[in-house]
Structures are given as structure tokens and as C-alpha cells.
XYZ file of N, CA and C in Angstrom:
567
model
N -0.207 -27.480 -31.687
C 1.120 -26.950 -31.439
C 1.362 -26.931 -29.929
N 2.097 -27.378 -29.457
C 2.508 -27.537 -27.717
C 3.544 -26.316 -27.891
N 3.113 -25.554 -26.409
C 3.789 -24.359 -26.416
C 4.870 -24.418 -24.777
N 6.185 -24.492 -25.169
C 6.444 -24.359 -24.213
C 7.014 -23.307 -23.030
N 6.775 -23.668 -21.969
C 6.602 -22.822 -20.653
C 7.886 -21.494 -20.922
N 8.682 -21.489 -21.608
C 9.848 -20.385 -21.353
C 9.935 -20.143 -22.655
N 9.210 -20.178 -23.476
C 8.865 -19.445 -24.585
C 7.946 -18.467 -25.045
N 7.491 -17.732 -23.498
C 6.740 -16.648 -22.935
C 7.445 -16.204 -22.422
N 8.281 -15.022 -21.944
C 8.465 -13.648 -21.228
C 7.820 -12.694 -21.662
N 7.667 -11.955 -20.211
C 7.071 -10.620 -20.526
C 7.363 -9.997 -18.585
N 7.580 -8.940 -18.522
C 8.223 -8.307 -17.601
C 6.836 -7.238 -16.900
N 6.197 -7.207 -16.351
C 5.229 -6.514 -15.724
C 5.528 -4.959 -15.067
N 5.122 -3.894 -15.689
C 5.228 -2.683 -14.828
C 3.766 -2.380 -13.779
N 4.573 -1.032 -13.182
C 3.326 -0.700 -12.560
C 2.438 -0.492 -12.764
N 2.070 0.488 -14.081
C 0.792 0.330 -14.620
C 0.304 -0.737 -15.026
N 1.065 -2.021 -15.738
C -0.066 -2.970 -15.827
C -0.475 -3.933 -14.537
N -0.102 -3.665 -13.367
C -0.604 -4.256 -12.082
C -1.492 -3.237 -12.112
N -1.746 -2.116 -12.054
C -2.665 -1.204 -11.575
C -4.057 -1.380 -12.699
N -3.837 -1.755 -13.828
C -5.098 -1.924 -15.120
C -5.455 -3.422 -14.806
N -4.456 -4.089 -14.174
C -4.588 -5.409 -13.650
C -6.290 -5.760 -12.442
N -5.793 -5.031 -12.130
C -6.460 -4.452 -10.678
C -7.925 -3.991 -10.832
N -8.048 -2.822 -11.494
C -8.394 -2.351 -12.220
C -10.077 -3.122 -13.280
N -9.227 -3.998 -13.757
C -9.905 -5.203 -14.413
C -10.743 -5.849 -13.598
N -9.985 -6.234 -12.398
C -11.069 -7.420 -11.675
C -12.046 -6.619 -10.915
N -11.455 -5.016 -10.342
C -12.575 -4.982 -9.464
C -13.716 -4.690 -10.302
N -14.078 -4.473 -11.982
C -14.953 -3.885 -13.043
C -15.448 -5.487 -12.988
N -14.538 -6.471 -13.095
C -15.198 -7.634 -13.832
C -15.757 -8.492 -12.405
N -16.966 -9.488 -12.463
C -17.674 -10.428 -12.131
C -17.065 -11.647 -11.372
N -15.766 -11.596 -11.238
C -14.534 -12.414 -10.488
C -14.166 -12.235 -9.460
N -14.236 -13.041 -8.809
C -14.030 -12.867 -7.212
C -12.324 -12.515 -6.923
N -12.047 -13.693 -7.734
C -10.532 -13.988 -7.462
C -9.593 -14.249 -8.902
N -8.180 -13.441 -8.947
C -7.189 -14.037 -9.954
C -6.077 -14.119 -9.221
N -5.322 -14.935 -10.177
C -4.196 -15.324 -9.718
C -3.344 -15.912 -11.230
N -1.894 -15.121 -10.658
C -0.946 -14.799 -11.987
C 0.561 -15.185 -11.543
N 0.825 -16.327 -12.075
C 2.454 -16.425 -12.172
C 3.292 -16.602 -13.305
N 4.064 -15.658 -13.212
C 4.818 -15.578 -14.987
C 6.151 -15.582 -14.465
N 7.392 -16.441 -14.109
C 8.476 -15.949 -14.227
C 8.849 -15.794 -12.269
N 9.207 -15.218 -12.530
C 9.281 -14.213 -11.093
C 8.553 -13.485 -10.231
N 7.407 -13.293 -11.127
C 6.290 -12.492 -10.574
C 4.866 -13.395 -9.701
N 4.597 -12.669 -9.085
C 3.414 -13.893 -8.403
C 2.410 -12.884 -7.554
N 0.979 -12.881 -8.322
C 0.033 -11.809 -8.430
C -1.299 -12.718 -7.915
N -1.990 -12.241 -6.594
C -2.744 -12.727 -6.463
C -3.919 -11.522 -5.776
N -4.913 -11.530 -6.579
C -6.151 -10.087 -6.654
C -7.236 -11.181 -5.826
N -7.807 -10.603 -4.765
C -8.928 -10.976 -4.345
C -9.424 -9.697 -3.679
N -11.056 -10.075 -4.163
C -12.049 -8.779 -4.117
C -12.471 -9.277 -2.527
N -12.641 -7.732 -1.644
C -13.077 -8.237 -0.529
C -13.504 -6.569 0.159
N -13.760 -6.397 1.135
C -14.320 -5.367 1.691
C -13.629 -4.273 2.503
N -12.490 -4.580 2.435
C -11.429 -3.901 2.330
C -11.549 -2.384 2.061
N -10.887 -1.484 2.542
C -11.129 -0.192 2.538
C -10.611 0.359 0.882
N -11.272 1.541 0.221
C -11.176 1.838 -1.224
C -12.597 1.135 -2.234
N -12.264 1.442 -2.742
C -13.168 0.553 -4.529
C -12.286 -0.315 -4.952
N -10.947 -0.593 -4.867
C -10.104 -1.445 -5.298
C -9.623 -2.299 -4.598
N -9.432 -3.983 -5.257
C -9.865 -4.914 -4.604
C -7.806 -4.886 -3.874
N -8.327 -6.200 -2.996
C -6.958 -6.328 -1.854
C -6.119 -7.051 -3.085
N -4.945 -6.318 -2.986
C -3.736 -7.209 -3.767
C -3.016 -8.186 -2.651
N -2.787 -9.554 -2.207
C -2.319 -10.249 -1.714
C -1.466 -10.674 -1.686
N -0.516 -10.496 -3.122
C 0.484 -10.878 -3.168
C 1.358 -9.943 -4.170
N 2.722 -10.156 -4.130
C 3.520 -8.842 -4.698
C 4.931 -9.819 -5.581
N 5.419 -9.140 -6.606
C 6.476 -9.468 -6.967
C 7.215 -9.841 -6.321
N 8.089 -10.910 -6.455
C 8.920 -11.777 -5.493
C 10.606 -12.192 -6.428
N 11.391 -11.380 -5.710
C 12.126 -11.697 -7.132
C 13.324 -13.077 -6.336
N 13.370 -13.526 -7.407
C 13.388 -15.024 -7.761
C 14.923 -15.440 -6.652
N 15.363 -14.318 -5.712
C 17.017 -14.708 -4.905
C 16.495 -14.976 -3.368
N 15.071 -14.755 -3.600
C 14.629 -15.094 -2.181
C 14.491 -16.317 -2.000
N 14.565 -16.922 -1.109
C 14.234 -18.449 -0.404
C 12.661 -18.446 -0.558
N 12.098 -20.149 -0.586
C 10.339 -20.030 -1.171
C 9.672 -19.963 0.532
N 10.419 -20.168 1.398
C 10.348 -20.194 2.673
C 9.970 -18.312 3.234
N 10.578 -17.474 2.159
C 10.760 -16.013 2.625
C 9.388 -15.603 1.722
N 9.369 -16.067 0.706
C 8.306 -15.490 -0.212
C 6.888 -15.877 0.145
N 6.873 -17.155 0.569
C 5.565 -17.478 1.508
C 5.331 -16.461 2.850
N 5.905 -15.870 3.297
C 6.158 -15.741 4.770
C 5.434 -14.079 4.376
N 6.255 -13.424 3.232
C 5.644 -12.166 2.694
C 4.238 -12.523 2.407
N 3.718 -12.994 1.570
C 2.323 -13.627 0.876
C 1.562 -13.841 1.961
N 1.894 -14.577 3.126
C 0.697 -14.484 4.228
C 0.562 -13.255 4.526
N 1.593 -12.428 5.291
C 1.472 -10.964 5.772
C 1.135 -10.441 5.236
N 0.652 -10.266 3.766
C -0.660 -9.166 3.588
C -1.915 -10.078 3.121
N -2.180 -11.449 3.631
C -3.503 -11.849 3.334
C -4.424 -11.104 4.743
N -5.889 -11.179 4.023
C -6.806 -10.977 4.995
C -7.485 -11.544 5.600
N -7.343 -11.663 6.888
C -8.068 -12.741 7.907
C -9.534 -12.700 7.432
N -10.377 -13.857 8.122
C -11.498 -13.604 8.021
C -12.388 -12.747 8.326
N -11.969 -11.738 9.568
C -12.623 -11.394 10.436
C -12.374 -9.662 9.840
N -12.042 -8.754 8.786
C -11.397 -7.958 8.060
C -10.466 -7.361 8.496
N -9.352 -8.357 9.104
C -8.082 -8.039 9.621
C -6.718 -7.746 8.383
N -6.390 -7.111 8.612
C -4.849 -7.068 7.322
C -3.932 -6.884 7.983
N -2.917 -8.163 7.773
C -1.539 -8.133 9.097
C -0.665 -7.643 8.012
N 0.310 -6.297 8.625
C 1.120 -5.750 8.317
C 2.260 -5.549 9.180
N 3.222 -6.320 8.428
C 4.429 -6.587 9.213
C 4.614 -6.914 11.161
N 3.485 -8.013 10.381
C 3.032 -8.300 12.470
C 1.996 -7.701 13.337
N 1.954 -6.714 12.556
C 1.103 -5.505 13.570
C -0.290 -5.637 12.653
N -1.314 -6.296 13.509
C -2.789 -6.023 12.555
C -3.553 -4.669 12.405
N -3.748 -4.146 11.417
C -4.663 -2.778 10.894
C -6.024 -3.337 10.993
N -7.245 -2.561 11.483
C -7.918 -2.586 11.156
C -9.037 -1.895 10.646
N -10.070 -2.233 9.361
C -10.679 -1.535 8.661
C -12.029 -1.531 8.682
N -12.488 -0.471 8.990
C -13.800 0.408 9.793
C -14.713 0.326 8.753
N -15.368 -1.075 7.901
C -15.919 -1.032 6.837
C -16.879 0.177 6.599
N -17.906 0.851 7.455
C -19.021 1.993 7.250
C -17.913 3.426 6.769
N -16.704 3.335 7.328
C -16.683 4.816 6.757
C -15.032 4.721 6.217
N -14.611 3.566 6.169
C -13.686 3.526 5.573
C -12.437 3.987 6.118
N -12.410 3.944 7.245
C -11.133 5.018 8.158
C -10.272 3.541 8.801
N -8.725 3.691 8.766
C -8.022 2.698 9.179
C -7.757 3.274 10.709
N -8.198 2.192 11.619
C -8.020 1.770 13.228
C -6.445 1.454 13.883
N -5.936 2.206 14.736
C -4.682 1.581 14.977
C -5.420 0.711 15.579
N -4.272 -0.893 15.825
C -5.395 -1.689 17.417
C -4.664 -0.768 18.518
N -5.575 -0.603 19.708
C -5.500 -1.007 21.118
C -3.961 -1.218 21.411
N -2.905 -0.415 22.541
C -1.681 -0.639 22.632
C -0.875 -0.374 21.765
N -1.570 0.076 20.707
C -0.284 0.333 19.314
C -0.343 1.836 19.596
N 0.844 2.584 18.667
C 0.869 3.829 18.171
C -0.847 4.767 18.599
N -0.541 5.030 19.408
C -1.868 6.310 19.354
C -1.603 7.649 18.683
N -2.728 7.958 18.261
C -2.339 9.162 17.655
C -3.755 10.410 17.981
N -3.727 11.417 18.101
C -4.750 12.410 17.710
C -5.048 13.159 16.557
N -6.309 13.076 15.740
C -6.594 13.100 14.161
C -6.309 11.724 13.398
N -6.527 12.237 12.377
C -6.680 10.747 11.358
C -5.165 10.902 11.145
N -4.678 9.559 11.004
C -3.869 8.600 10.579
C -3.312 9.024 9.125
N -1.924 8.931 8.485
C -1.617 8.635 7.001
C -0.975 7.579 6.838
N -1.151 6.480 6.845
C -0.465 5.284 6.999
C 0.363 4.878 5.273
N 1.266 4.503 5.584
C 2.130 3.770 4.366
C 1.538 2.558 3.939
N 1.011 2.416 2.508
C 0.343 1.238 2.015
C 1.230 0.550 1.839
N 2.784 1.044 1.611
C 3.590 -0.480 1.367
C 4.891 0.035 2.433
N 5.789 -0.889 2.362
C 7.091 -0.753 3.307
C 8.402 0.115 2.064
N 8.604 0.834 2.529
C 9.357 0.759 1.318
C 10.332 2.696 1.601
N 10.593 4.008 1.288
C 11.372 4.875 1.298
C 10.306 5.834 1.196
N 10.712 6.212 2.312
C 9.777 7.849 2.598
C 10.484 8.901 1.567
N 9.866 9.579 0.897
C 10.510 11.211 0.762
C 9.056 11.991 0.814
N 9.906 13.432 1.503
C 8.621 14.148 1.777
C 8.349 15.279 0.616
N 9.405 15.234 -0.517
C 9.549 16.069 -1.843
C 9.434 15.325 -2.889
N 8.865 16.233 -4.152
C 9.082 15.332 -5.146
C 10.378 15.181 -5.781
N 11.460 16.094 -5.659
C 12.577 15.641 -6.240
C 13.650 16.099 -5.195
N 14.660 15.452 -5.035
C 15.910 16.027 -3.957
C 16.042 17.507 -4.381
N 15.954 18.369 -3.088
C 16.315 19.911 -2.873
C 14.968 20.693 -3.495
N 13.761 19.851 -3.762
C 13.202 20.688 -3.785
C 12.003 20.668 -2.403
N 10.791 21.936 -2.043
C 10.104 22.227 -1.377
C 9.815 21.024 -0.859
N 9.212 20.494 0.285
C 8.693 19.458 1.016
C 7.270 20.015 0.461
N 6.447 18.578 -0.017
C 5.304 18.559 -0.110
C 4.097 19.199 0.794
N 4.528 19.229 2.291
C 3.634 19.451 3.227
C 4.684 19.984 4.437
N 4.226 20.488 4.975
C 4.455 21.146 6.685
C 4.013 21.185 7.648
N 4.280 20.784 9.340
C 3.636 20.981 10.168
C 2.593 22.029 9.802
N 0.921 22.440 10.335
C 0.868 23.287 9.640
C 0.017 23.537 8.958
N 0.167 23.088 7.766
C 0.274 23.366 6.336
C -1.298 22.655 6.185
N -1.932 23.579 5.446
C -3.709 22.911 4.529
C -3.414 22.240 3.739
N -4.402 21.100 4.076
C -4.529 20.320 2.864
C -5.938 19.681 2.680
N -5.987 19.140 1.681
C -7.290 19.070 0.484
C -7.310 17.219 0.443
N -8.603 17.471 0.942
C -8.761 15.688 0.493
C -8.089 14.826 -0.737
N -6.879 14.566 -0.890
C -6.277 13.707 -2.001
C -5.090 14.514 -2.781
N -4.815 15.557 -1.655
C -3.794 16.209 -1.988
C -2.167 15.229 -1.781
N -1.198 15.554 -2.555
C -0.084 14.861 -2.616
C 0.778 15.156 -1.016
N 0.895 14.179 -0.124
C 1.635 14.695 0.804
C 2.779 14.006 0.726
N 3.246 13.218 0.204
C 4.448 12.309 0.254
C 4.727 11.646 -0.960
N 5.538 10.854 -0.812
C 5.585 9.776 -1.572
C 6.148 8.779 -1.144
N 6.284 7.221 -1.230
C 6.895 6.075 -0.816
C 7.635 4.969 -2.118
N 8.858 5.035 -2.102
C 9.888 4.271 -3.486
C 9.155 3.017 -2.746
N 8.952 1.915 -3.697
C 8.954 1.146 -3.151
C 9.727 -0.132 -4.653
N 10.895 -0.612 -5.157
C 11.766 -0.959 -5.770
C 11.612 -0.233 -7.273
N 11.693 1.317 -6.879
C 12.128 2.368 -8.210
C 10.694 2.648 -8.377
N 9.913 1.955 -8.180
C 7.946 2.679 -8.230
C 7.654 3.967 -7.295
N 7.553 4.972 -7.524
C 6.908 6.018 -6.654
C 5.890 6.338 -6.577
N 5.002 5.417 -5.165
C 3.806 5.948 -4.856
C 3.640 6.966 -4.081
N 2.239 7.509 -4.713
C 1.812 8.809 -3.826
C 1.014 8.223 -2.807
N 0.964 9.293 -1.764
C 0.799 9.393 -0.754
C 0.006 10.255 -0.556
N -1.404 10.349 -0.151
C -2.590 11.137 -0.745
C -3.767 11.495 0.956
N -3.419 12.972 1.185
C -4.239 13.047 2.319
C -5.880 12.952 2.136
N -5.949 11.586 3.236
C -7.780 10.890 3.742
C -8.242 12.624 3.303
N -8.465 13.152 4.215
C -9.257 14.398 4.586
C -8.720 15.513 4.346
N -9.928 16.988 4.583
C -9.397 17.670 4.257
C -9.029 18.411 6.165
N -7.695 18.937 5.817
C -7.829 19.511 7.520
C -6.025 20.034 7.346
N -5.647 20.081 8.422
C -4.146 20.584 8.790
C -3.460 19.586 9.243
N -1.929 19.872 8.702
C -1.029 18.331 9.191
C -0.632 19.034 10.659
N -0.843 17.866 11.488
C -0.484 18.218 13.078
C 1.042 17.560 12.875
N 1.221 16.615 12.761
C 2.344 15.833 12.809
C 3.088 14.949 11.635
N 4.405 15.363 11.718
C 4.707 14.188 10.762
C 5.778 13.291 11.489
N 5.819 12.306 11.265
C 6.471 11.352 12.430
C 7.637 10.371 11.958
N 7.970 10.663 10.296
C 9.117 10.040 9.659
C 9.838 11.479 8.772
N 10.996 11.277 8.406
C 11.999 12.216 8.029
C 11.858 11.426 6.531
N 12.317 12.183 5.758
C 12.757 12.606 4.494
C 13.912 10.962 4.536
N 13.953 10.248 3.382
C 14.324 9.553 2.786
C 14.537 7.963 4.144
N 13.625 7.768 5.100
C 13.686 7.215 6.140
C 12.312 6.156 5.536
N 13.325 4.990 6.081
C 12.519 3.682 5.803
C 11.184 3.310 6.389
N 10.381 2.615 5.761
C 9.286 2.722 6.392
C 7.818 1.815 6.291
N 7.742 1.200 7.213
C 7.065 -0.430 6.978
C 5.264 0.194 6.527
N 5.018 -1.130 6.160
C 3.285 -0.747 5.600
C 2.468 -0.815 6.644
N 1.587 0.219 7.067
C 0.891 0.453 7.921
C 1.325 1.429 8.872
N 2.717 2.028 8.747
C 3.708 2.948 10.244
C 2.180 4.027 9.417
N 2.188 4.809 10.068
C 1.443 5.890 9.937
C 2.665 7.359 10.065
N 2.213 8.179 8.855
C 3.813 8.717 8.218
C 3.497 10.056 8.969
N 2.021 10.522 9.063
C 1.457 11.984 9.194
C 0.468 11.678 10.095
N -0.523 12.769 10.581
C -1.771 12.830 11.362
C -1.747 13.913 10.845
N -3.587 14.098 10.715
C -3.893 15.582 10.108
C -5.422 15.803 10.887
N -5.723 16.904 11.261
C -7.122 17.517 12.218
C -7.314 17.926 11.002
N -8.736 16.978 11.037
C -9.940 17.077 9.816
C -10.242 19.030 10.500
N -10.860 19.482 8.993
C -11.370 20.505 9.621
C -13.100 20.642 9.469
């Protein structure tokens, strides 16, 4: 039976990128790679900060130029050297203890870093008008909720490294915000 190519849809949520994910870093595979449609998923395991492997590539929806969608797809590959370029600006990752490096000339900060894993809408509450998650200030608990980031109707959390006090927060409430800006600083305690 020959099956043809557009006689498959299927529409991908967040959870199944995340069981996606999930999958490879459990399974014996270095590398996958997934195009269905609009979507274009590429998982490679690498040393990268977390237990979960680098996602490289992200949904691309289909009004972009292939010129724009390439251009995204490099900017979060990882150099050889364990560089991850984010929106121009390279991060780098401190393989022994897992802590993200501004470079040299960038953003300085005092205390650890909360950096935005993707580009996408700050809010510092979970729902409009209610309490802000965190405060100048304010204790917090290794993997406590300090934010969140929309990134096209997905709301990721935003989860403090350490445990210590937020010194700073350096973006406002519903303010845009590229992957890697660093949103907070917090003095480990």
C-alpha cells in the first residue's frame, strides 16, 4: 500500500515535545530529527547544562521565508566548543557545575543569573491582577516558581537556580524578552 505524504496530520503540543525530549535523553540515540507539516524538531544530546538534551530546532510556522527559518535553526545550534548563540549574544555553559556565564563585556551582574530559555513575554504573576510571584527581597527555594515566559500561548516556568534572595529584577511585567536576557539575579544564601 503506498501511503501518501498528506494523508498524515497531526498537530504537536507542548507536552508531546517535552515526552519527545524526554524519550531521547532515556534512549541510546544521539540524535532525532522530525518534520511533519510545519513543524521541524531537531533533539541532539550534548553536554549542555540540565539532564535534558539541547533542542535545536523549534516550530516554524509555515509564513516565514526558508531564508528566516534557517537563520532561527542556526541561532540555537551548539558550537563545538559548548557555545549556545542566543540571539547573537553567545552564553556560556560551565559544564562542572552547571551555572550559565555571561561572556566578558556583556551584561554584568552580582549573584547568579535567571536567564530566559526562550524569547518570548515576561509576566511576573500567574494570572493578570494577581500577587507577583517574587519581590525585590523576597526568599526563595531552589526551583521555586519566579516567573513565567508566553512563548506562542505555551507558559513556561521560570524556576529559581538556587536557593537565596532576589536582589534584582531587571524586566517588568508583560515586557518582551529575548533567550538568554537574564530576567532576575538572586544572592545564593
Amino acid at each position: 500500500m503506498k501511503f501518501l505524504e498528506n494523508e498524515l496530520s497531526y498537530k504537536f503540543t507542548y507536552k508531546d515535545i517535552v515526552d519527545i525530549i524526554k524519550i531521547v535523553d532515556d534512549a541510546s540515540c544521539h540524535e532525532l530529527q522530525i518534520e511533519l507539516e510545519d513543524l521541524k524538531l531537531k533533539i541532539v544530546k550534548g553536554t549542555m547544562h540540565g539532564s535534558l538534551p539541547a533542542v535545536t530546532s523549534a516550530v516554524v510556522p509555515p509564513v516565514q521565508a526558508a531564508s528566516e527559518a534557517q537563520n532561527k535553526v542556526d541561532a540555537g545550534k551548539p558550537s563545538a566548543k559548548g557555545k549556545q548563540k542566543t540571539g547573537g549574544k553567545p552564553v556560556h555553559a560551565d559544564e562542572t557545575s552547571n551555572k550559565v556565564k555571561v561572556p566578558a563585556g556583556e551584561e554584568k551582574t552580582d549573584g547568579v543569573p535567571i536567564l530566559s530559555p526562550l524569547a518570548g513575554t515576561f509576566y511576573c504573576a500567574p494570572e493578570p491582577g494577581a500577587n507577583p510571584f517574587v519581590e525585590v527581597g523576597a526568599r526563595v527555594e531552589k526551583n521555586q516558581q519566579v516567573g513565567i515566559v508566553e512563548v506562542m500561548k505555551l507558559m513556561n516556568s521560570i524556576k529559581a537556580p538556587v536557593n537565596g534572595v532576589i536582589k534584582e529584577i531587571r524586566v517588568k511585567n508583560e515586557e518582551t524578552v529575548g533567550m538568554g536576557q537574564i530576567l532576575m539575579t538572586i544572592e545564593p544564601l
